[in-house]
Coordinates of C-alpha atoms in Angstrom, one line a residue:
Chain A
M1 CA 0.0 0.0 0.0
K2 CA 1.1 3.5 -0.7
L3 CA 0.6 6.5 1.5
Y4 CA -1.5 7.8 -1.5
D5 CA -4.1 5.3 -0.7
I6 CA -4.8 6.5 2.9
A7 CA -3.6 10.1 3.1
H8 CA -3.3 13.4 1.3
S9 CA -0.6 16.0 1.3
R10 CA 0.3 19.5 0.2
A11 CA 3.8 20.9 -0.4
G12 CA 4.9 24.4 0.6
D13 CA 8.1 26.3 0.3
K14 CA 10.0 28.9 2.3
G15 CA 13.4 29.7 0.7
N16 CA 15.2 26.4 0.4
T17 CA 12.9 24.6 3.0
L18 CA 10.2 22.3 1.8
T19 CA 7.1 21.7 3.9
L20 CA 4.9 18.6 3.5
S21 CA 1.7 18.0 5.3
L22 CA 0.4 14.5 5.7
I23 CA -3.3 14.1 6.5
P24 CA -5.0 10.7 6.7
F25 CA -8.4 10.5 5.0
L26 CA -9.7 8.8 8.2
E27 CA -8.8 10.5 11.4
S28 CA -8.7 7.1 13.0
D29 CA -5.6 6.3 10.9
Y30 CA -3.6 9.1 12.6
D31 CA -2.0 7.0 15.3
M32 CA -0.9 4.4 12.7
I33 CA 0.6 7.1 10.5
C34 CA 2.4 8.6 13.5
E35 CA 3.9 5.2 14.2
K36 CA 4.8 4.2 10.6
V37 CA 5.8 7.5 8.9
T38 CA 8.8 8.3 11.0
V39 CA 11.5 10.9 10.2
D40 CA 13.9 8.2 9.3
R41 CA 11.6 6.6 6.9
V42 CA 10.8 9.9 5.2
K43 CA 14.5 10.8 5.0
N44 CA 15.2 7.5 3.3
H45 CA 12.3 7.8 0.9
L46 CA 13.1 11.4 -0.1
Q47 CA 16.9 10.9 -0.1
Q48 CA 17.2 12.2 -3.6
V49 CA 15.2 15.3 -2.7
V50 CA 16.1 16.4 0.8
S51 CA 19.7 17.0 1.7
G52 CA 19.2 18.6 5.1
E53 CA 17.4 17.9 8.4
I54 CA 13.8 16.8 8.5
I55 CA 11.6 17.8 11.5
R56 CA 8.2 16.2 12.1
Y57 CA 5.5 18.1 13.9
E58 CA 2.4 16.2 15.3
L59 CA -0.9 18.0 15.3
P60 CA -3.3 15.7 17.1
H61 CA -6.2 18.3 17.2
I62 CA -6.4 18.0 13.4
A63 CA -5.0 14.5 13.2
S64 CA -2.2 15.5 10.8
L65 CA 1.6 15.5 10.5
L66 CA 3.8 18.2 9.1
F67 CA 7.3 17.4 7.8
V68 CA 9.7 20.4 7.5
C69 CA 12.5 19.5 5.2
H70 CA 15.6 21.7 5.1
N71 CA 17.9 22.1 2.1
A72 CA 15.4 20.4 -0.2
L73 CA 14.7 22.8 -3.1
L74 CA 18.1 23.1 -4.9
G75 CA 18.4 26.7 -3.6
G76 CA 14.7 27.6 -3.5
V77 CA 12.2 29.1 -5.8
T78 CA 14.1 32.2 -6.9
T79 CA 17.4 30.6 -8.0
S80 CA 16.8 26.9 -8.5
L81 CA 17.3 25.5 -12.0
A82 CA 14.8 22.8 -11.3
I83 CA 11.7 22.7 -13.5
D84 CA 9.4 22.9 -10.4
T85 CA 11.3 25.6 -8.6
H86 CA 8.8 25.7 -5.7
G87 CA 8.8 22.0 -5.2
K88 CA 5.0 22.1 -5.5
T89 CA 4.8 18.6 -7.0
L90 CA 6.7 17.0 -4.1
S91 CA 3.5 16.3 -2.0
Y92 CA 3.0 13.4 -4.4
A93 CA 6.6 12.2 -3.9
L94 CA 5.8 11.7 -0.2
L95 CA 2.6 9.9 -1.1
E96 CA 4.6 7.4 -3.2
M97 CA 6.0 6.0 0.1
D98 CA 5.2 2.3 0.7
I99 CA 3.4 1.6 4.0
Chain B
M1 CA -18.4 48.0 16.8
K2 CA -19.7 44.9 15.0
D3 CA -20.0 41.4 16.4
K4 CA -19.4 39.6 13.1
I5 CA -17.8 40.5 9.7
R6 CA -17.5 38.7 6.4
I7 CA -14.1 38.8 4.7
G8 CA -13.6 37.3 1.2
C9 CA -10.4 36.5 -0.6
G10 CA -10.7 36.9 -4.3
A11 CA -7.1 36.3 -5.4
G12 CA -4.4 34.1 -4.0
F13 CA -1.5 35.1 -6.3
S14 CA -0.7 37.8 -8.9
G15 CA -1.9 35.8 -11.8
D16 CA -5.1 34.4 -10.3
R17 CA -8.4 34.3 -12.2
L18 CA -10.5 37.5 -12.3
D19 CA -14.0 36.1 -12.1
P20 CA -14.1 34.6 -8.6
A21 CA -13.5 38.0 -7.0
I22 CA -16.3 39.5 -9.1
I23 CA -18.7 36.8 -7.9
L24 CA -17.6 37.5 -4.3
A25 CA -18.1 41.2 -4.7
E26 CA -21.5 40.8 -6.4
Q27 CA -23.0 37.9 -4.5
G28 CA -20.9 37.4 -1.4
N29 CA -22.6 39.8 0.9
L30 CA -19.0 40.8 2.0
D31 CA -17.8 43.5 4.3
Y32 CA -14.2 43.2 3.0
L33 CA -12.6 41.8 -0.1
V34 CA -8.9 41.0 0.1
L35 CA -6.8 40.3 -3.0
E36 CA -3.4 38.8 -2.2
C37 CA -1.2 39.2 -5.2
L38 CA 2.4 39.5 -4.0
A39 CA 4.8 36.5 -3.7
E40 CA 8.3 36.5 -2.4
R41 CA 10.0 37.5 -5.7
T42 CA 7.1 39.4 -7.3
I43 CA 8.1 42.6 -5.6
A44 CA 11.7 42.5 -6.8
L45 CA 10.4 42.0 -10.4
A46 CA 8.0 44.9 -9.8
Q47 CA 11.0 47.0 -8.6
K48 CA 12.7 46.3 -11.8
R49 CA 9.7 47.6 -13.8
K50 CA 9.6 50.7 -11.6
I51 CA 13.3 51.5 -12.2
K52 CA 12.5 51.5 -16.0
D53 CA 9.4 53.6 -15.5
Q54 CA 8.6 55.5 -12.3
T55 CA 4.8 55.3 -13.0
K56 CA 4.9 51.5 -13.0
G57 CA 5.9 48.8 -10.6
Y58 CA 2.4 47.9 -9.3
D59 CA 0.7 44.7 -10.2
P60 CA 0.3 44.2 -13.9
L61 CA -3.4 43.1 -13.5
L62 CA -4.3 46.0 -11.3
E63 CA -6.3 47.9 -13.9
R64 CA -8.2 44.8 -15.1
R65 CA -9.1 43.7 -11.6
I66 CA -10.1 47.2 -10.4
E67 CA -12.2 48.0 -13.4
S68 CA -14.1 44.7 -13.1
L69 CA -14.6 45.1 -9.3
L70 CA -15.2 48.7 -8.5
P71 CA -18.9 49.0 -9.5
A72 CA -20.0 46.0 -7.4
L73 CA -17.7 47.0 -4.5
T74 CA -19.1 50.5 -4.4
K75 CA -22.7 49.4 -4.8
N76 CA -22.4 46.8 -2.0
K77 CA -20.2 49.0 0.2
V78 CA -17.4 46.4 0.3
T79 CA -13.9 47.7 1.4
L80 CA -11.1 46.4 -0.8
I81 CA -7.7 45.6 0.8
T82 CA -4.9 44.5 -1.6
N83 CA -1.1 44.3 -1.8
M84 CA -1.4 45.0 -5.6
G85 CA 0.6 48.2 -5.0
A86 CA 3.7 45.9 -5.1
A87 CA 6.7 48.2 -5.6
N88 CA 4.6 51.3 -6.2
P89 CA 1.5 51.7 -4.0
M90 CA 1.3 55.5 -4.7
E91 CA 1.1 55.1 -8.4
A92 CA -1.3 52.2 -8.0
A93 CA -3.6 54.4 -5.9
K94 CA -3.5 57.1 -8.5
K95 CA -4.4 54.6 -11.2
V96 CA -7.4 53.3 -9.1
A97 CA -8.6 57.0 -8.7
D98 CA -8.4 57.4 -12.5
I99 CA -10.4 54.3 -13.1
A100 CA -13.0 55.4 -10.5
R101 CA -13.4 58.8 -12.2
K102 CA -13.8 57.1 -15.5
L103 CA -16.6 54.9 -14.0
K104 CA -18.0 58.1 -12.3
L105 CA -17.6 56.6 -8.8
K106 CA -16.6 58.7 -5.8
I107 CA -14.3 56.8 -3.5
R108 CA -11.5 57.3 -1.0
I109 CA -8.3 55.4 -1.7
A110 CA -5.4 54.9 0.7
A111 CA -1.9 54.0 -0.3
V112 CA 0.2 52.4 2.5
T113 CA 3.9 52.9 2.1
G114 CA 7.0 52.4 4.2
D115 CA 7.8 48.8 3.3
D116 CA 10.5 50.0 0.7
V117 CA 13.6 50.1 2.9
F118 CA 16.2 49.8 0.1
K119 CA 17.8 53.2 1.1
K120 CA 18.0 52.1 4.7
L121 CA 19.4 48.7 4.1
E122 CA 23.0 48.1 5.2
T123 CA 24.8 45.8 2.8
S124 CA 26.6 44.4 5.9
S125 CA 23.3 43.2 7.3
I126 CA 23.3 39.4 7.7
A127 CA 21.2 37.2 5.4
L128 CA 19.3 34.6 7.3
E129 CA 19.8 32.0 4.5
T130 CA 23.5 32.3 4.1
N131 CA 24.8 33.8 7.4
E132 CA 26.8 36.2 5.3
P133 CA 26.3 39.9 4.5
V134 CA 23.4 40.5 2.1
G135 CA 25.8 42.5 -0.1
N136 CA 27.7 39.3 -0.9
S137 CA 24.7 37.9 -2.7
G138 CA 25.2 40.1 -5.8
E139 CA 24.0 43.5 -7.0
L140 CA 21.1 44.4 -4.8
I141 CA 18.0 45.8 -6.5
S142 CA 15.3 45.9 -3.8
A143 CA 14.6 45.6 -0.1
N144 CA 11.0 45.4 1.3
A145 CA 10.0 44.9 4.9
Y146 CA 7.0 42.7 5.7
L147 CA 4.8 45.3 7.4
G148 CA 2.0 44.4 9.8
V149 CA -1.5 45.8 10.3
D150 CA -0.6 49.4 11.3
G151 CA -0.9 51.1 7.9
I152 CA -4.1 49.4 7.0
L153 CA -5.6 50.2 10.4
E154 CA -4.8 53.9 9.8
A155 CA -6.4 53.7 6.4
L156 CA -9.5 52.1 7.8
H157 CA -9.8 54.9 10.5
A158 CA -9.5 57.4 7.6
N159 CA -12.5 55.8 6.0
A160 CA -10.8 54.6 2.9
S161 CA -12.8 52.1 0.8
V162 CA -9.8 50.9 -1.3
I163 CA -6.6 50.3 0.5
I164 CA -3.5 49.6 -1.6
T165 CA -0.3 48.3 0.0
G166 CA 3.1 47.0 -1.0
R167 CA 4.8 44.3 1.0
I168 CA 2.6 43.3 4.0
A169 CA 2.5 39.9 5.7
D170 CA -0.3 38.1 4.0
P171 CA -2.4 37.3 7.1
S172 CA -2.2 41.0 8.2
L173 CA -4.3 42.0 5.2
F174 CA -7.1 40.0 6.9
L175 CA -6.3 40.7 10.5
A176 CA -6.4 44.5 10.1
P177 CA -10.2 44.7 9.5
M178 CA -10.9 42.3 12.4
I179 CA -8.9 44.5 14.8
F180 CA -10.7 47.6 13.4
E181 CA -14.2 46.3 13.4
F182 CA -14.0 44.4 16.7
G183 CA -11.9 46.9 18.6
W184 CA -9.3 44.3 19.4
S185 CA -6.3 45.5 21.3
T186 CA -3.1 45.1 19.3
S187 CA -1.5 43.6 22.4
D188 CA -4.2 40.9 22.8
Y189 CA -2.0 38.3 21.3
D190 CA -4.4 35.4 21.6
L191 CA -7.0 37.3 19.5
L192 CA -4.3 38.3 17.0
G193 CA -3.2 34.7 16.9
K194 CA -6.8 33.5 16.1
G195 CA -7.2 36.3 13.5
T196 CA -3.9 35.3 11.9
V197 CA -5.0 31.7 11.6
I198 CA -8.1 32.9 9.7
G199 CA -6.1 35.1 7.5
H200 CA -3.7 32.3 6.7
L201 CA -6.6 30.0 5.8
L202 CA -8.0 32.5 3.4
E203 CA -4.9 34.0 1.8
C204 CA -4.4 31.4 -0.9
A205 CA -8.0 31.7 -2.2
G206 CA -8.7 28.6 -4.2
H207 CA -6.5 26.4 -2.0
I208 CA -9.2 26.2 0.7
T209 CA -12.1 25.8 -1.7
G210 CA -10.8 22.6 -3.1
G211 CA -9.0 23.9 -6.1
Y212 CA -5.3 23.0 -5.5
F213 CA -6.6 20.2 -3.3
A214 CA -8.4 18.3 -6.1
D215 CA -7.4 14.8 -7.3
P216 CA -10.0 13.1 -9.6
V217 CA -9.1 9.7 -8.2
K218 CA -8.9 10.1 -4.4
K219 CA -10.2 13.7 -3.8
P220 CA -12.7 14.5 -6.6
V221 CA -14.1 18.0 -6.6
E222 CA -17.0 19.3 -8.7
G223 CA -17.1 22.4 -10.8
L224 CA -13.4 23.3 -10.8
H225 CA -13.9 25.3 -14.0
K226 CA -16.0 27.7 -12.0
L227 CA -14.2 27.4 -8.7
G228 CA -15.5 29.7 -6.0
H229 CA -13.1 31.6 -3.8
P230 CA -13.6 31.6 0.0
F231 CA -15.0 34.0 2.6
A232 CA -15.0 33.8 6.4
D233 CA -17.6 34.9 8.8
V234 CA -15.4 36.1 11.6
K235 CA -16.8 36.6 15.1
K236 CA -15.6 39.0 17.7
D237 CA -14.3 36.1 19.8
G238 CA -11.9 35.2 17.0
S239 CA -13.7 32.1 15.8
A240 CA -14.8 31.9 12.2
I241 CA -16.8 29.9 9.6
I242 CA -15.1 29.3 6.3
S243 CA -17.4 29.0 3.3
K244 CA -18.0 30.1 -0.3
V245 CA -20.7 31.6 -2.5
Q246 CA -23.5 29.1 -3.2
G247 CA -23.6 27.8 -6.7
T248 CA -19.8 28.2 -7.3
G249 CA -17.6 25.2 -7.9
G250 CA -15.3 23.6 -5.4
V251 CA -15.7 22.4 -1.8
V252 CA -14.9 23.6 1.7
N253 CA -14.5 20.7 4.1
L254 CA -12.2 19.4 6.9
M255 CA -9.7 18.1 4.4
T256 CA -9.4 21.3 2.4
V257 CA -9.0 23.4 5.5
K258 CA -6.4 21.1 7.1
E259 CA -4.3 21.2 3.9
Q260 CA -4.3 25.0 3.9
L261 CA -3.8 25.3 7.7
L262 CA -0.4 23.6 7.4
Y263 CA 0.6 25.1 4.0
E264 CA 4.1 26.7 4.1
V265 CA 4.2 26.5 7.9
I266 CA 7.7 26.1 9.2
N267 CA 6.8 25.7 12.9
P268 CA 3.1 25.3 13.7
S269 CA 3.5 26.5 17.3
E270 CA 5.4 29.7 16.2
Y271 CA 4.1 31.2 13.0
F272 CA 5.8 34.6 12.8
T273 CA 4.1 37.7 11.5
P274 CA 5.0 41.4 12.3
D275 CA 1.8 41.5 14.5
V276 CA 2.0 38.3 16.5
I277 CA 3.7 34.9 16.8
A278 CA 0.7 32.7 16.3
N279 CA 0.2 29.1 17.5
F280 CA -1.6 26.9 15.0
T281 CA -1.3 23.7 17.1
T282 CA -4.4 24.6 19.2
V283 CA -6.7 25.2 16.2
K284 CA -9.8 23.0 16.1
L285 CA -11.9 22.4 13.0
Q286 CA -15.5 21.2 12.7
E287 CA -17.7 20.7 9.7
I288 CA -21.0 22.4 10.6
G289 CA -22.8 22.3 7.3
H290 CA -22.5 22.0 3.5
D291 CA -19.3 23.9 2.5
Q292 CA -19.0 25.3 6.1
V293 CA -16.1 24.6 8.4
Q294 CA -15.9 26.3 11.8
V295 CA -12.5 27.3 13.0
T296 CA -11.9 27.8 16.8
G297 CA -8.8 28.0 18.9
G298 CA -5.4 29.2 18.0
H299 CA -3.3 31.4 20.3
G300 CA -0.5 33.9 20.1
K301 CA 2.4 35.5 21.9
P302 CA 4.1 38.9 21.6
K303 CA 5.2 40.0 18.2
P304 CA 8.9 39.8 17.1
E305 CA 11.2 42.8 17.8
T306 CA 12.3 43.0 14.2
Y307 CA 10.8 43.2 10.8
K308 CA 11.7 40.6 8.2
V309 CA 13.1 42.2 5.0
S310 CA 13.1 40.5 1.6
V311 CA 16.2 41.6 -0.4
G312 CA 16.2 41.2 -4.2
Y313 CA 19.5 40.8 -6.0
K314 CA 20.7 40.1 -9.6
A315 CA 21.5 36.4 -9.4
F316 CA 22.4 35.1 -12.9
C317 CA 21.0 34.7 -16.4
L318 CA 19.2 31.4 -16.9
G319 CA 19.4 29.8 -20.4
E320 CA 17.1 26.9 -21.3
G321 CA 16.2 24.7 -24.2
E322 CA 13.8 21.8 -24.7
I323 CA 13.3 19.2 -27.4
S324 CA 11.0 16.2 -27.7
Y325 CA 11.7 12.6 -28.8
A326 CA 9.0 9.9 -29.3
G327 CA 8.5 6.3 -30.4
H328 CA 11.1 3.5 -30.2
A329 CA 14.3 4.4 -28.2
A330 CA 12.9 7.8 -27.3
F331 CA 14.5 7.8 -23.9
E332 CA 17.8 6.5 -25.2
R333 CA 17.9 9.2 -27.9
A334 CA 17.0 11.9 -25.4
K335 CA 19.8 10.7 -23.1
L336 CA 22.2 10.8 -26.0
A337 CA 21.1 14.3 -26.9
G338 CA 21.6 15.4 -23.3
E339 CA 25.1 13.9 -23.2
I340 CA 26.0 15.6 -26.5
V341 CA 25.1 19.1 -25.3
S342 CA 26.7 18.6 -21.8
K343 CA 29.9 17.4 -23.5
R344 CA 30.0 20.4 -25.9
F345 CA 29.9 22.8 -22.9
A346 CA 32.3 20.7 -20.8
E347 CA 34.9 20.5 -23.6
G348 CA 34.7 24.2 -24.5
L349 CA 33.2 23.7 -28.0
V350 CA 30.6 26.4 -27.3
I351 CA 32.2 29.8 -27.4
S352 CA 30.9 32.1 -24.6
D353 CA 32.2 35.4 -23.2
H354 CA 32.1 34.0 -19.6
P355 CA 31.8 30.4 -18.3
I356 CA 28.4 28.8 -18.4
T357 CA 27.9 26.7 -15.3
D358 CA 25.6 24.3 -13.5
I359 CA 24.3 22.6 -16.7
R360 CA 21.4 20.5 -15.7
V361 CA 19.7 17.9 -17.8
D362 CA 16.1 16.9 -17.1
Y363 CA 14.0 14.1 -18.8
I364 CA 10.5 15.4 -18.7
G365 CA 8.2 12.4 -18.4
I366 CA 10.7 10.4 -16.3
S367 CA 12.4 12.3 -13.5
S368 CA 12.3 16.0 -14.0
V369 CA 10.2 17.2 -11.1
H370 CA 10.8 14.6 -8.3
R371 CA 14.4 13.9 -9.3
T372 CA 13.6 10.2 -9.2
D373 CA 10.8 8.0 -10.4
F374 CA 10.6 5.9 -7.2
K375 CA 10.9 2.9 -9.6
T376 CA 7.2 3.2 -10.4
A377 CA 7.7 3.5 -14.1
P378 CA 9.7 0.5 -15.4
V379 CA 8.7 1.1 -19.0
S380 CA 9.9 4.1 -20.9
P381 CA 7.1 6.5 -21.8
Y382 CA 6.1 6.7 -25.5
E383 CA 7.4 10.3 -25.7
I384 CA 9.9 12.3 -23.7
R385 CA 11.0 15.8 -23.5
L386 CA 14.6 16.8 -22.9
R387 CA 15.3 20.0 -21.0
I388 CA 18.7 21.5 -20.6
V389 CA 19.3 24.5 -18.4
G390 CA 22.3 26.4 -17.0
K391 CA 23.6 29.6 -15.5
A392 CA 25.3 32.3 -17.4
Q393 CA 26.4 35.9 -16.6
T394 CA 24.9 37.6 -19.6
P395 CA 21.7 37.1 -21.6
E396 CA 23.8 36.6 -24.8
D397 CA 25.7 33.7 -23.1
A398 CA 22.5 32.3 -21.7
A399 CA 21.0 32.2 -25.2
L400 CA 23.7 29.7 -26.2
I401 CA 22.1 26.9 -24.2
G402 CA 18.9 27.1 -26.1
E403 CA 20.9 27.4 -29.4
E404 CA 22.8 24.3 -28.6
V405 CA 19.5 22.4 -28.0
E406 CA 18.2 23.8 -31.3
A407 CA 21.3 22.6 -33.1
L408 CA 20.3 19.0 -32.3
Y409 CA 17.8 19.4 -35.1
T410 CA 20.4 18.7 -37.9
N411 CA 23.3 17.3 -35.9
G412 CA 21.3 14.6 -34.2
P413 CA 20.4 12.2 -32.7
A414 CA 17.4 11.3 -34.9
A415 CA 14.0 12.8 -34.9
G416 CA 14.1 15.5 -32.2
G417 CA 11.3 18.0 -32.5
G418 CA 9.5 21.0 -31.0
V419 CA 12.4 23.0 -29.7
R420 CA 11.6 25.9 -27.3
K421 CA 14.2 28.3 -26.0
L422 CA 14.2 30.6 -23.0
V423 CA 16.5 33.3 -21.5
N424 CA 15.6 34.7 -18.1
E425 CA 17.4 37.3 -16.0
V426 CA 17.0 35.7 -12.6
V427 CA 16.3 37.8 -9.5
G428 CA 17.3 36.1 -6.3
I429 CA 15.9 36.8 -2.8
V430 CA 17.5 36.6 0.6
S431 CA 16.0 37.7 3.9
T432 CA 17.4 39.8 6.7
L433 CA 16.0 41.5 9.8
M434 CA 15.6 45.2 10.5
A435 CA 14.8 47.0 13.8
R436 CA 11.2 48.3 14.2
T437 CA 12.5 51.8 14.8
E438 CA 14.0 51.9 11.3
I439 CA 10.6 51.6 9.6
E440 CA 8.0 54.4 9.2
V441 CA 4.6 53.4 7.9
Q442 CA 2.7 56.1 6.1
I443 CA -0.7 56.4 4.4
T444 CA -1.7 58.8 1.7
I445 CA -5.4 59.4 0.9
I446 CA -6.5 60.1 -2.7
E447 CA -10.1 60.9 -3.6
S448 CA -11.6 60.2 -7.0

């Protein structure tokens, strides 16, 4: 199963930092997602994207996780040579993770 | 003092659609309409336009948006707050006055200035991204402080019905009318935190009404071609109901609101604005009806001592070329083409005035946006587009990259087609901090 099957995500950018929310479709899946989608697993999954530290924030009130990924956007929106300078498509890179 | 106000958001970025704001102005029963049109780099690009022509430098869509909105805004007594002033709020306000006169409408317009701190910026000031002086980044072209609610509040007290700003923190565009209408103290940080949450939820317009949320397989949304933009019914206690105009496309539900709440948030317990450091972790959401989500909670603590300043600098000239391959061995031919162009630059076969660096080769259709395919696409796609991009110091040198891609037409490999070339003078952005005492916010009133 992929994360795509049980959760949704939106990417955001601030400079060279990428943010990825991870929101289970069913709030009852929140605990399972907290247990399975660890920082180490995300780091491994996104090793070709994120060069820096990844911080995971837990938001139990809205049953969601937020991953803040440093040094992830090849310099950031203004000077990156990547085709998607914002990294807007990267929410779906997270959702490709096997679970 | 009111107990409840309705604030709509009719644009979430500079190039946003025009019609959703018109629907909000005509049918939204709004008190305020906000148009958020200024991204991190937009203001530096606007500054470049202002340097060329002192009467320009405001949002390129200002005239079209204002002409289409002013009649309904005036008729329905809706106050417009927008950062479409970009690098030149004064000229933007004059332009709005001209349009109002042409439409025979009498309005009071306020221009909020003071965000342009280019003359005050010390080049030795440290960039947050690099930990080095901002002057080391390159030739500086702009410096704009993210202002808070102050100037907008003054404009509201002066009874302006169109308020045009330059760089202002996005949520502050929404927070100002709440403070004004509810008589909130600007040191009641819990209320400012709640208001900032609501502003953040609205600021990207179609994000929260299911637009950028939509996925036809797992998150289908109806009527995206006529997507409605959001409004919030904000109560004096800082709670709100997010919704949209009936009959428009899109959806407002728990999922769309959650996605937007966490969008571009670096630390959910400390979301910095010039007005407050807001805490998003205590926000609670509840679906209370069709396309209605209630937002409660959220807190705040005292505002930061400094303003954040975005500094624009001339970074480099980007040169780019693209070409397509299709059918048998499409990927192999695209790879060969990429190797040929890379080799020509590496071996000095392309004559440029200055070195061309950072040549990057992307295979669009395989790995261009995620930098990997996570092994989900074992078969080559039927067609593939090769993209080659690099950094140069002059536009002439940058053009060589596209020219090299174009030269693949006759020099091979076989059957490349559909070449596009691009040269772009790239403006970079770094951030720094400036003391509050350095910054003077002013408003200027113009009547039509």
